[in-house]
Coordinates of N, CA and C in Angstrom, one line a residue:
M16 N 118.4 121.9 88.5 CA 117.2 121.4 89.2 C 116.0 122.0 88.6
S17 N 115.0 121.2 88.3 CA 113.8 121.7 87.7 C 113.0 122.4 88.8
S18 N 112.0 123.3 88.3 CA 111.2 124.0 89.3 C 110.3 123.1 90.1
E19 N 109.9 122.0 89.5 CA 109.1 121.0 90.2 C 109.9 120.4 91.3
D20 N 111.2 120.1 91.1 CA 112.1 119.6 92.1 C 112.2 120.6 93.2
Q21 N 112.4 121.8 92.9 CA 112.6 122.9 93.9 C 111.3 123.1 94.7
I22 N 110.1 122.9 94.1 CA 108.9 123.0 94.8 C 108.8 121.9 95.8
F23 N 109.1 120.7 95.3 CA 109.1 119.5 96.2 C 110.0 119.7 97.4
D24 N 111.2 120.1 97.1 CA 112.2 120.3 98.1 C 111.7 121.3 99.2
R25 N 111.2 122.4 98.7 CA 110.7 123.5 99.6 C 109.5 122.9 100.4
S26 N 108.6 122.2 99.8 CA 107.5 121.6 100.6 C 108.0 120.6 101.6
W27 N 109.0 119.8 101.3 CA 109.6 118.8 102.2 C 110.2 119.6 103.4
A28 N 111.0 120.6 103.1 CA 111.6 121.4 104.1 C 110.6 122.1 105.1
E29 N 109.6 122.7 104.5 CA 108.6 123.3 105.3 C 107.8 122.3 106.2
A30 N 107.6 121.1 105.6 CA 106.9 120.1 106.4 C 107.7 119.7 107.6
L31 N 109.0 119.5 107.4 CA 109.9 119.1 108.5 C 110.0 120.2 109.6
V32 N 110.1 121.4 109.1 CA 110.1 122.5 110.1 C 108.8 122.6 110.9
T33 N 107.7 122.5 110.2 CA 106.4 122.5 110.9 C 106.3 121.3 111.9
A34 N 106.7 120.1 111.5 CA 106.7 119.0 112.4 C 107.6 119.2 113.6
G35 N 108.8 119.8 113.3 CA 109.7 120.0 114.4 C 109.1 121.0 115.4
L36 N 108.5 122.1 114.9 CA 107.9 123.1 115.8 C 106.7 122.5 116.6
Q37 N 105.9 121.7 115.9 CA 104.8 121.0 116.6 C 105.3 120.1 117.7
R38 N 106.3 119.4 117.4 CA 106.9 118.5 118.5 C 107.4 119.3 119.7
L39 N 108.1 120.4 119.4 CA 108.6 121.2 120.4 C 107.5 121.9 121.2
S40 N 106.5 122.4 120.5 CA 105.4 123.0 121.2 C 104.7 122.0 122.1
A41 N 104.5 120.8 121.7 CA 103.9 119.8 122.5 C 104.7 119.5 123.8
D42 N 106.1 119.5 123.6 CA 107.0 119.3 124.7 C 106.8 120.4 125.7
Y43 N 106.8 121.6 125.3 CA 106.7 122.8 126.2 C 105.3 122.8 126.8
K44 N 104.3 122.4 126.1 CA 103.0 122.4 126.7 C 102.9 121.3 127.8
G45 N 103.6 120.2 127.5 CA 103.6 119.1 128.5 C 104.3 119.5 129.8
E46 N 105.2 120.5 129.7 CA 106.0 121.0 130.8 C 105.3 122.2 131.4
S47 N 104.1 122.5 131.0 CA 103.3 123.7 131.4 C 104.1 125.0 131.1
K48 N 104.8 125.0 130.0 CA 105.6 126.2 129.5 C 105.1 126.7 128.2
E49 N 103.9 126.5 127.9 CA 103.3 126.9 126.6 C 103.5 128.3 126.3
T50 N 103.2 129.2 127.3 CA 103.3 130.6 127.1 C 104.8 131.0 126.8
L51 N 105.7 130.4 127.5 CA 107.1 130.7 127.2 C 107.5 130.3 125.8
F52 N 107.0 129.1 125.4 CA 107.3 128.7 124.0 C 106.7 129.7 123.0
N53 N 105.5 130.1 123.2 CA 104.9 131.0 122.3 C 105.6 132.4 122.2
E54 N 106.1 132.8 123.3 CA 106.9 134.1 123.4 C 108.2 134.0 122.7
L55 N 108.9 132.8 122.9 CA 110.2 132.7 122.3 C 110.3 132.1 120.9
R56 N 109.2 131.6 120.4 CA 109.2 130.9 119.1 C 109.7 131.8 118.0
I57 N 109.6 133.1 118.2 CA 110.1 134.0 117.1 C 111.6 133.9 116.9
F58 N 112.3 133.4 118.0 CA 113.7 133.3 117.9 C 114.1 132.1 117.0
L59 N 113.1 131.3 116.6 CA 113.3 130.1 115.7 C 112.8 130.4 114.3
T60 N 111.8 131.3 114.2 CA 111.1 131.4 113.0 C 111.0 132.9 112.5
S61 N 111.9 133.7 112.9 CA 111.7 135.2 112.6 C 111.8 135.5 111.2
G62 N 112.7 134.9 110.4 CA 112.8 135.3 109.0 C 113.1 136.7 108.8
A63 N 112.2 137.5 108.1 CA 112.4 138.9 107.9 C 111.9 139.7 109.0
E64 N 111.2 139.1 109.9 CA 110.7 139.9 111.1 C 111.8 140.2 112.1
P65 N 111.8 141.4 112.6 CA 112.9 141.8 113.5 C 112.6 141.1 114.9
L66 N 113.7 140.6 115.5 CA 113.6 140.0 116.8 C 113.4 141.0 117.9
P67 N 112.7 140.7 118.9 CA 112.5 141.6 120.0 C 113.8 141.8 120.8
A68 N 113.9 142.9 121.4 CA 115.1 143.2 122.2 C 115.0 142.3 123.5
Y69 N 116.1 141.6 123.8 CA 116.1 140.8 125.0 C 115.7 141.5 126.2
S70 N 116.1 142.8 126.4 CA 115.8 143.5 127.6 C 114.3 143.8 127.7
E71 N 113.6 144.1 126.6 CA 112.2 144.4 126.6 C 111.4 143.1 126.9
L72 N 111.8 142.0 126.2 CA 111.1 140.7 126.4 C 111.3 140.2 127.8
A73 N 112.5 140.3 128.3 CA 112.7 139.9 129.7 C 111.8 140.6 130.7
V74 N 111.6 141.9 130.5 CA 110.7 142.6 131.4 C 109.3 142.1 131.2
R75 N 108.9 141.9 130.0 CA 107.5 141.4 129.7 C 107.3 140.1 130.3
L76 N 108.3 139.2 130.3 CA 108.2 137.9 130.9 C 108.5 137.8 132.3
G77 N 108.9 138.9 132.9 CA 109.2 138.9 134.4 C 110.5 138.1 134.7
M78 N 111.5 138.2 133.9 CA 112.7 137.4 134.2 C 113.9 138.3 133.9
T79 N 115.1 137.9 134.3 CA 116.3 138.7 134.0 C 116.7 138.4 132.5
E80 N 117.5 139.3 132.0 CA 117.9 139.1 130.6 C 118.8 137.9 130.5
S81 N 119.6 137.6 131.4 CA 120.5 136.4 131.4 C 119.6 135.1 131.4
T82 N 118.5 135.1 132.2 CA 117.7 134.0 132.2 C 117.0 133.8 130.9
L83 N 116.5 134.9 130.3 CA 115.9 134.8 129.0 C 116.9 134.3 128.0
R84 N 118.1 134.7 128.0 CA 119.1 134.2 127.0 C 119.3 132.7 127.2
S85 N 119.3 132.3 128.4 CA 119.4 130.8 128.7 C 118.2 130.1 128.1
H86 N 117.0 130.6 128.3 CA 115.8 130.0 127.7 C 115.9 129.9 126.2
V87 N 116.4 131.0 125.6 CA 116.5 131.0 124.1 C 117.5 130.0 123.6
T88 N 118.6 129.9 124.3 CA 119.7 128.9 124.0 C 119.2 127.5 124.1
R89 N 118.5 127.2 125.2 CA 117.9 125.9 125.3 C 116.8 125.6 124.3
L90 N 116.0 126.6 124.0 CA 115.0 126.4 123.0 C 115.6 126.1 121.6
R91 N 116.6 126.8 121.2 CA 117.3 126.5 119.9 C 117.9 125.1 119.9
A92 N 118.5 124.7 121.0 CA 119.1 123.3 121.1 C 118.0 122.3 121.0
R93 N 116.9 122.5 121.7 CA 115.8 121.5 121.6 C 115.1 121.5 120.2
Y94 N 115.1 122.6 119.6 CA 114.6 122.7 118.2 C 115.5 121.9 117.3
R95 N 116.8 122.0 117.4 CA 117.7 121.2 116.6 C 117.4 119.7 116.8
E96 N 117.2 119.4 118.0 CA 116.9 117.9 118.4 C 115.6 117.5 117.8
A97 N 114.6 118.4 117.8 CA 113.3 118.1 117.3 C 113.4 117.9 115.8
L98 N 114.2 118.7 115.1 CA 114.4 118.6 113.7 C 115.1 117.3 113.4
R99 N 116.1 117.0 114.2 CA 116.9 115.7 114.0 C 115.9 114.5 114.1
A100 N 115.1 114.6 115.1 CA 114.1 113.5 115.4 C 113.2 113.3 114.2
E101 N 112.7 114.4 113.6 CA 111.8 114.3 112.5 C 112.5 113.7 111.3
V102 N 113.8 114.2 111.0 CA 114.5 113.6 109.9 C 114.9 112.2 110.1
R103 N 115.2 111.8 111.4 CA 115.6 110.4 111.7 C 114.4 109.5 111.3
R104 N 113.2 109.9 111.4 CA 112.1 109.1 111.1 C 112.0 108.7 109.6
T105 N 112.7 109.5 108.8 CA 112.6 109.4 107.3 C 113.8 108.7 106.7
V106 N 114.9 108.4 107.5 CA 116.1 107.8 106.9 C 116.5 106.6 107.7
E107 N 117.5 105.9 107.2 CA 117.9 104.6 107.8 C 119.1 104.7 108.7
T108 N 120.0 105.6 108.4 CA 121.2 105.7 109.2 C 121.4 107.1 109.8
E109 N 122.2 107.1 110.8 CA 122.5 108.4 111.5 C 123.3 109.3 110.5
A110 N 124.1 108.8 109.7 CA 124.9 109.6 108.7 C 123.9 110.3 107.8
E111 N 122.8 109.6 107.4 CA 121.8 110.2 106.5 C 121.1 111.4 107.2
V112 N 121.0 111.3 108.5 CA 120.4 112.4 109.3 C 121.1 113.7 109.0
G113 N 122.4 113.6 109.2 CA 123.3 114.8 109.0 C 123.2 115.3 107.5
E114 N 123.2 114.4 106.6 CA 123.1 114.8 105.2 C 121.7 115.5 104.9
E115 N 120.7 114.9 105.4 CA 119.3 115.5 105.2 C 119.2 116.9 105.9
L116 N 119.8 117.0 107.1 CA 119.7 118.3 107.8 C 120.5 119.3 107.0
H117 N 121.6 118.9 106.4 CA 122.4 119.9 105.6 C 121.6 120.3 104.4
E118 N 120.9 119.3 103.8 CA 120.0 119.6 102.6 C 118.9 120.5 103.0
L119 N 118.3 120.3 104.2 CA 117.2 121.1 104.7 C 117.7 122.6 104.8
L120 N 118.8 122.8 105.4 CA 119.4 124.1 105.6 C 119.6 124.8 104.2
R121 N 120.1 124.0 103.2 CA 120.4 124.5 101.9 C 119.1 125.0 101.2
V122 N 118.1 124.1 101.3 CA 116.8 124.5 100.7 C 116.2 125.7 101.4
L123 N 116.2 125.8 102.7 CA 115.6 126.9 103.4 C 116.3 128.2 103.2
T124 N 117.6 128.2 103.0 CA 118.4 129.4 102.8 C 118.4 129.8 101.3
R125 N 118.0 128.9 100.5 CA 117.9 129.2 99.0 C 116.8 130.2 98.8
G126 N 115.8 130.1 99.6 CA 114.6 131.0 99.5 C 113.6 130.6 98.6

């Protein structure tokens, strides 16, 4: 694969991730949970950044650790759906959605 193709693929992947995060952010804002989204977003985008300890974050947010874990689990599921929705807009069939998501993961993990 040429470096131009790799640059294109990386740009495509980053655009989808950004669109998925924006969609999810808008959803949380619409539910008056913007602060929660902003605090938990790191669990979707941490990369090399260390994740906060659940116990410390739960205290900061004024909830139990188990409630925080539930919020993070739901956030990740909603993020997957937001990414699927963004990919779905670019392809014709549901089978292609899965293929494109697989490609997205490949591109993002390639670095």
